[in-house]
């Protein structure tokens, strides 16, 4: 397995955690760096509905903004059931289940290295990811 760029992999970890907290289904991380000239990692996630798809994208955008991560582009259309978030070294594909099975990106990238959830989540940066995810929740209103 090739050596991973630490900043890219930290970005993968952050995005994975945000999507996991938002109950994304079938979360999968693929290391495509050796196969692609345009990105190092793909994150694939499944939404249960269009509102869930939108919620995953919105929380991801908030976390990235909070972390100061520049989003290269977002391609989304409610009718398509597929949202792409381009972070340059990391590309995130959010799908409704029917759309994910129709396009089968996992098959297109079958030679990629699949990174296990354990490997993605194993790190001492959990505290920083929790801090990021807390920042996207509505603050509590204190009553005096």
CSV table of N, CA, C and O in Angstrom, one decimal, residues 60-118:
chain,number,residue,atom,x,y,z
A,60,UNK,N,-21.5,18.2,6.1
A,60,UNK,CA,-20.2,18.1,5.6
A,60,UNK,C,-19.6,19.5,5.3
A,60,UNK,O,-18.5,19.8,5.6
A,61,UNK,N,-20.4,20.3,4.6
A,61,UNK,CA,-20.0,21.6,4.2
A,61,UNK,C,-19.7,22.5,5.5
A,61,UNK,O,-18.7,23.2,5.5
A,62,UNK,N,-20.6,22.4,6.5
A,62,UNK,CA,-20.3,23.1,7.7
A,62,UNK,C,-19.0,22.7,8.4
A,62,UNK,O,-18.3,23.5,8.9
A,63,UNK,N,-18.8,21.4,8.5
A,63,UNK,CA,-17.6,20.9,9.1
A,63,UNK,C,-16.3,21.3,8.4
A,63,UNK,O,-15.3,21.7,9.0
A,64,UNK,N,-16.4,21.3,7.1
A,64,UNK,CA,-15.3,21.7,6.2
A,64,UNK,C,-15.0,23.2,6.4
A,64,UNK,O,-13.8,23.6,6.5
A,65,UNK,N,-16.1,24.0,6.4
A,65,UNK,CA,-15.9,25.4,6.6
A,65,UNK,C,-15.3,25.7,8.0
A,65,UNK,O,-14.4,26.5,8.1
A,66,UNK,N,-15.8,25.0,9.0
A,66,UNK,CA,-15.2,25.2,10.3
A,66,UNK,C,-13.8,24.9,10.4
A,66,UNK,O,-13.0,25.5,11.1
A,67,UNK,N,-13.4,23.8,9.6
A,67,UNK,CA,-12.0,23.4,9.6
A,67,UNK,C,-11.1,24.2,8.7
A,67,UNK,O,-9.9,24.0,8.6
A,68,UNK,N,-11.7,25.1,8.0
A,68,UNK,CA,-10.9,26.0,7.0
A,68,UNK,C,-10.5,25.2,5.8
A,68,UNK,O,-9.5,25.6,5.1
A,69,UNK,N,-11.2,24.2,5.4
A,69,UNK,CA,-10.9,23.4,4.2
A,69,UNK,C,-11.6,24.0,3.0
A,69,UNK,O,-12.8,24.3,3.0
A,70,UNK,N,-10.9,24.2,2.0
A,70,UNK,CA,-11.4,24.8,0.7
A,70,UNK,C,-12.1,23.7,-0.1
A,70,UNK,O,-11.5,22.7,-0.4
A,71,UNK,N,-13.3,23.9,-0.4
A,71,UNK,CA,-14.1,23.0,-1.3
A,71,UNK,C,-13.9,23.5,-2.7
A,71,UNK,O,-14.2,24.6,-3.0
A,72,UNK,N,-13.4,22.6,-3.5
A,72,UNK,CA,-13.2,22.9,-4.9
A,72,UNK,C,-14.5,23.1,-5.7
A,72,UNK,O,-14.6,23.9,-6.6
A,73,UNK,N,-15.4,22.2,-5.4
A,73,UNK,CA,-16.7,22.3,-6.0
A,73,UNK,C,-17.7,21.3,-5.4
A,73,UNK,O,-17.3,20.3,-4.8
A,74,UNK,N,-19.0,21.6,-5.6
A,74,UNK,CA,-20.0,20.7,-5.2
A,74,UNK,C,-21.0,20.6,-6.4
A,74,UNK,O,-21.5,21.6,-6.9
A,75,UNK,N,-21.3,19.4,-6.8
A,75,UNK,CA,-22.2,19.1,-7.9
A,75,UNK,C,-23.4,18.3,-7.3
A,75,UNK,O,-23.2,17.2,-6.7
A,76,UNK,N,-24.5,18.9,-7.3
A,76,UNK,CA,-25.7,18.3,-6.7
A,76,UNK,C,-27.0,18.7,-7.5
A,76,UNK,O,-27.1,19.7,-8.1
A,77,UNK,N,-27.9,17.7,-7.4
A,77,UNK,CA,-29.2,17.9,-8.0
A,77,UNK,C,-30.1,17.0,-7.3
A,77,UNK,O,-29.9,15.8,-7.3
A,78,UNK,N,-31.2,17.5,-6.7
A,78,UNK,CA,-32.1,16.6,-6.0
A,78,UNK,C,-32.7,15.5,-6.8
A,78,UNK,O,-32.8,14.4,-6.4
A,79,UNK,N,-32.9,15.8,-8.1
A,79,UNK,CA,-33.5,14.8,-9.0
A,79,UNK,C,-32.5,13.6,-9.2
A,79,UNK,O,-32.9,12.5,-9.5
A,80,UNK,N,-31.2,13.9,-9.2
A,80,UNK,CA,-30.2,12.9,-9.6
A,80,UNK,C,-30.0,11.9,-8.5
A,80,UNK,O,-29.6,10.8,-8.7
A,81,UNK,N,-30.2,12.3,-7.2
A,81,UNK,CA,-29.9,11.4,-6.1
A,81,UNK,C,-28.4,11.2,-5.9
A,81,UNK,O,-28.0,10.2,-5.2
A,82,UNK,N,-27.6,12.1,-6.4
A,82,UNK,CA,-26.1,11.9,-6.3
A,82,UNK,C,-25.5,13.3,-6.1
A,82,UNK,O,-25.8,14.2,-6.8
A,83,UNK,N,-24.7,13.4,-5.1
A,83,UNK,CA,-23.9,14.6,-4.8
A,83,UNK,C,-22.5,14.3,-4.8
A,83,UNK,O,-22.0,13.4,-4.2
A,84,UNK,N,-21.7,15.2,-5.4
A,84,UNK,CA,-20.2,15.0,-5.4
A,84,UNK,C,-19.6,16.3,-4.8
A,84,UNK,O,-20.0,17.4,-5.1
A,85,UNK,N,-18.8,16.0,-3.8
A,85,UNK,CA,-18.0,17.1,-3.1
A,85,UNK,C,-16.6,16.9,-3.5
A,85,UNK,O,-16.0,15.9,-3.1
A,86,UNK,N,-16.0,17.9,-4.1
A,86,UNK,CA,-14.6,17.8,-4.6
A,86,UNK,C,-13.7,18.6,-3.7
A,86,UNK,O,-13.8,19.8,-3.6
A,87,UNK,N,-12.8,17.9,-3.0
A,87,UNK,CA,-11.8,18.5,-2.1
A,87,UNK,C,-10.4,18.4,-2.6
A,87,UNK,O,-9.5,18.4,-1.9
A,88,UNK,N,-10.3,18.1,-3.9
A,88,UNK,CA,-9.1,18.0,-4.7
A,88,UNK,C,-8.5,16.6,-4.4
A,88,UNK,O,-8.6,15.7,-5.2
A,89,UNK,N,-7.8,16.4,-3.3
A,89,UNK,CA,-7.2,15.1,-2.9
A,89,UNK,C,-8.2,14.1,-2.5
A,89,UNK,O,-7.9,12.9,-2.4
A,90,UNK,N,-9.4,14.5,-2.1
A,90,UNK,CA,-10.5,13.7,-1.6
A,90,UNK,C,-11.8,14.0,-2.4
A,90,UNK,O,-12.1,15.2,-2.5
A,91,UNK,N,-12.4,13.0,-3.0
A,91,UNK,CA,-13.7,13.2,-3.7
A,91,UNK,C,-14.7,12.4,-2.9
A,91,UNK,O,-14.5,11.3,-2.6
A,92,UNK,N,-15.8,13.1,-2.6
A,92,UNK,CA,-16.9,12.5,-1.8
A,92,UNK,C,-18.1,12.3,-2.7
A,92,UNK,O,-18.6,13.2,-3.3
A,93,UNK,N,-18.6,11.1,-2.8
A,93,UNK,CA,-19.8,10.7,-3.5
A,93,UNK,C,-20.9,10.3,-2.6
A,93,UNK,O,-20.8,9.3,-1.9
A,94,UNK,N,-22.0,11.1,-2.5
A,94,UNK,CA,-23.1,10.8,-1.7
A,94,UNK,C,-24.2,10.4,-2.6
A,94,UNK,O,-24.6,11.1,-3.5
A,95,UNK,N,-24.8,9.2,-2.3
A,95,UNK,CA,-25.9,8.7,-3.2
A,95,UNK,C,-27.1,8.3,-2.4
A,95,UNK,O,-27.0,7.9,-1.3
A,96,UNK,N,-28.2,8.3,-3.1
A,96,UNK,CA,-29.4,7.5,-2.7
A,96,UNK,C,-29.0,6.0,-3.0
A,96,UNK,O,-28.3,5.8,-4.0
A,97,UNK,N,-29.6,5.1,-2.4
A,97,UNK,CA,-29.2,3.7,-2.6
A,97,UNK,C,-29.5,3.2,-4.0
A,97,UNK,O,-28.6,2.5,-4.6
A,98,UNK,N,-30.6,3.6,-4.6
A,98,UNK,CA,-30.9,3.2,-6.0
A,98,UNK,C,-29.9,3.7,-7.0
A,98,UNK,O,-29.5,3.0,-7.9
A,99,UNK,N,-29.4,4.9,-6.8
A,99,UNK,CA,-28.5,5.5,-7.7
A,99,UNK,C,-27.1,4.9,-7.5
A,99,UNK,O,-26.4,4.6,-8.5
A,100,UNK,N,-26.7,4.6,-6.2
A,100,UNK,CA,-25.4,4.0,-6.0
A,100,UNK,C,-25.3,2.7,-6.6
A,100,UNK,O,-24.3,2.3,-7.3
A,101,UNK,N,-26.4,1.9,-6.5
A,101,UNK,CA,-26.3,0.5,-7.1
A,101,UNK,C,-26.4,0.6,-8.7
A,101,UNK,O,-25.7,-0.2,-9.3
A,102,UNK,N,-27.0,1.6,-9.2
A,102,UNK,CA,-27.1,1.8,-10.7
A,102,UNK,C,-25.7,2.1,-11.3
A,102,UNK,O,-25.4,1.5,-12.3
A,103,UNK,N,-25.0,3.0,-10.6
A,103,UNK,CA,-23.7,3.4,-11.2
A,103,UNK,C,-22.5,2.6,-10.8
A,103,UNK,O,-21.6,2.5,-11.5
A,104,UNK,N,-22.6,1.9,-9.6
A,104,UNK,CA,-21.6,1.0,-9.2
A,104,UNK,C,-20.2,1.5,-9.2
A,104,UNK,O,-19.3,0.8,-9.8
A,105,UNK,N,-19.9,2.6,-8.6
A,105,UNK,CA,-18.5,3.2,-8.6
A,105,UNK,C,-17.5,2.2,-8.0
A,105,UNK,O,-16.4,2.2,-8.4
A,106,UNK,N,-18.0,1.4,-7.1
A,106,UNK,CA,-17.1,0.4,-6.5
A,106,UNK,C,-16.5,-0.5,-7.5
A,106,UNK,O,-15.4,-0.9,-7.5
A,107,UNK,N,-17.3,-0.9,-8.5
A,107,UNK,CA,-16.9,-1.7,-9.6
A,107,UNK,C,-15.9,-1.0,-10.6
A,107,UNK,O,-15.0,-1.6,-11.1
A,108,UNK,N,-16.2,0.3,-10.8
A,108,UNK,CA,-15.3,1.1,-11.6
A,108,UNK,C,-13.9,1.2,-11.0
A,108,UNK,O,-12.9,1.2,-11.7
A,109,UNK,N,-13.8,1.3,-9.7
A,109,UNK,CA,-12.6,1.4,-9.0
A,109,UNK,C,-12.2,0.1,-8.3
A,109,UNK,O,-11.7,0.1,-7.2
A,110,UNK,N,-12.5,-1.0,-8.9
A,110,UNK,CA,-12.3,-2.3,-8.2
A,110,UNK,C,-10.8,-2.6,-7.9
A,110,UNK,O,-10.5,-3.4,-7.0
A,111,UNK,N,-9.9,-2.0,-8.6
A,111,UNK,CA,-8.5,-2.2,-8.3
A,111,UNK,C,-8.0,-1.2,-7.2
A,111,UNK,O,-6.8,-1.3,-6.8
A,112,UNK,N,-8.8,-0.4,-6.7
A,112,UNK,CA,-8.4,0.5,-5.6
A,112,UNK,C,-8.3,-0.2,-4.3
A,112,UNK,O,-8.8,-1.3,-4.1
A,113,UNK,N,-7.5,0.3,-3.4
A,113,UNK,CA,-7.3,-0.2,-2.0
A,113,UNK,C,-8.5,0.2,-1.2
A,113,UNK,O,-8.7,1.4,-1.0
A,114,UNK,N,-9.2,-0.7,-0.6
A,114,UNK,CA,-10.3,-0.4,0.3
A,114,UNK,C,-9.7,-0.2,1.7
A,114,UNK,O,-9.0,-1.0,2.2
A,115,UNK,N,-10.0,1.0,2.3
A,115,UNK,CA,-9.5,1.3,3.6
A,115,UNK,C,-10.6,1.0,4.6
A,115,UNK,O,-11.7,1.5,4.5
A,116,UNK,N,-10.3,0.1,5.6
A,116,UNK,CA,-11.3,-0.3,6.6
A,116,UNK,C,-11.7,0.8,7.5
A,116,UNK,O,-10.9,1.7,7.7
A,117,UNK,N,-12.9,0.8,8.0
A,117,UNK,CA,-13.4,1.8,9.0
A,117,UNK,C,-12.4,1.9,10.2
A,117,UNK,O,-12.1,2.9,10.7
A,118,UNK,N,-11.9,0.7,10.6
A,118,UNK,CA,-11.0,0.7,11.7
A,118,UNK,C,-9.7,1.5,11.4
A,118,UNK,O,-9.3,2.3,12.3
